[in-house]
XYZ file of C-alpha atoms in Angstrom:
91
model
C -10.706 13.406 -8.079
C -8.502 15.805 -6.124
C -9.491 14.211 -2.813
C -8.316 10.821 -4.117
C -5.015 12.406 -5.092
C -4.575 13.845 -1.585
C -5.418 10.518 0.031
C -2.894 8.653 -2.123
C -0.078 11.206 -1.710
C -0.607 11.278 2.060
C -0.643 7.481 2.314
C 2.606 7.349 0.340
C 4.144 10.066 2.514
C 3.157 8.250 5.707
C 4.576 4.986 4.373
C 7.862 6.676 3.387
C 8.249 8.072 6.908
C 7.589 4.602 8.303
C 10.186 3.076 5.968
C 12.764 5.738 6.799
C 12.280 5.099 10.512
C 12.768 1.350 9.969
C 15.863 2.025 7.840
C 17.249 4.293 10.571
C 16.779 1.604 13.213
C 18.526 -1.004 11.028
C 21.301 1.408 9.906
C 20.344 0.960 6.261
C 20.336 3.453 3.388
C 17.929 6.275 4.281
C 15.318 8.219 2.337
C 16.561 11.750 1.646
C 14.984 14.850 3.126
C 14.704 16.120 -0.444
C 12.217 13.299 -1.094
C 10.168 14.298 1.941
C 10.224 17.946 0.849
C 8.998 16.878 -2.597
C 6.152 14.864 -1.098
C 5.296 17.798 1.163
C 5.198 20.112 -1.851
C 2.953 17.606 -3.630
C 0.450 17.697 -0.754
C 1.681 15.018 1.651
C 2.671 17.419 4.424
C -0.167 16.373 6.746
C 0.916 12.717 6.724
C 4.586 13.644 7.135
C 3.801 15.644 10.279
C 1.513 12.917 11.569
C 4.054 10.140 10.912
C 6.859 12.235 12.371
C 5.070 12.326 15.706
C 3.614 8.830 15.478
C 6.984 7.182 14.841
C 9.059 9.744 16.814
C 11.097 10.260 13.681
C 12.692 13.544 12.640
C 10.374 15.412 15.006
C 13.260 17.196 16.761
C 15.091 18.406 13.646
C 14.050 22.019 13.157
C 15.530 22.162 9.656
C 13.398 19.187 8.592
C 10.235 20.755 10.032
C 11.023 24.030 8.279
C 11.443 22.291 4.915
C 8.126 20.492 5.328
C 6.372 23.726 6.330
C 7.825 25.500 3.278
C 6.615 22.646 1.062
C 3.150 22.891 2.636
C 2.990 26.659 2.132
C 4.060 26.340 -1.506
C 1.433 23.641 -2.074
C -1.309 25.807 -0.528
C -0.254 28.851 -2.561
C -0.253 26.844 -5.799
C -3.664 25.361 -5.031
C -5.029 28.839 -4.303
C -3.583 30.246 -7.535
C -4.898 27.271 -9.471
C -8.379 27.806 -8.050
C -8.199 31.589 -8.506
C -7.120 31.427 -12.149
C -9.609 28.650 -12.910
C -12.330 30.920 -11.493
C -11.103 33.908 -13.524
C -11.099 31.910 -16.760
C -14.768 30.956 -16.215
C -15.782 34.616 -15.969
């Protein structure tokens, strides 16, 4: 089930980056970086990095990259702790 979750969250993250790029081109209301950080924290960091380079969107902003990396690190730490404590409770 977790793999399905990761697929869905990454597809949504990729689509949001695509939409934000389109909104930027058309000078429309943009998707906030807070939203991208949230999706990164939820596991969509891979798709955000991929879409950033694919669409040449936000790939120069160091502050944006840093926020996404922090979200990715927090996600990995939480997944490790979740796995570690699940293992401990079985013993």
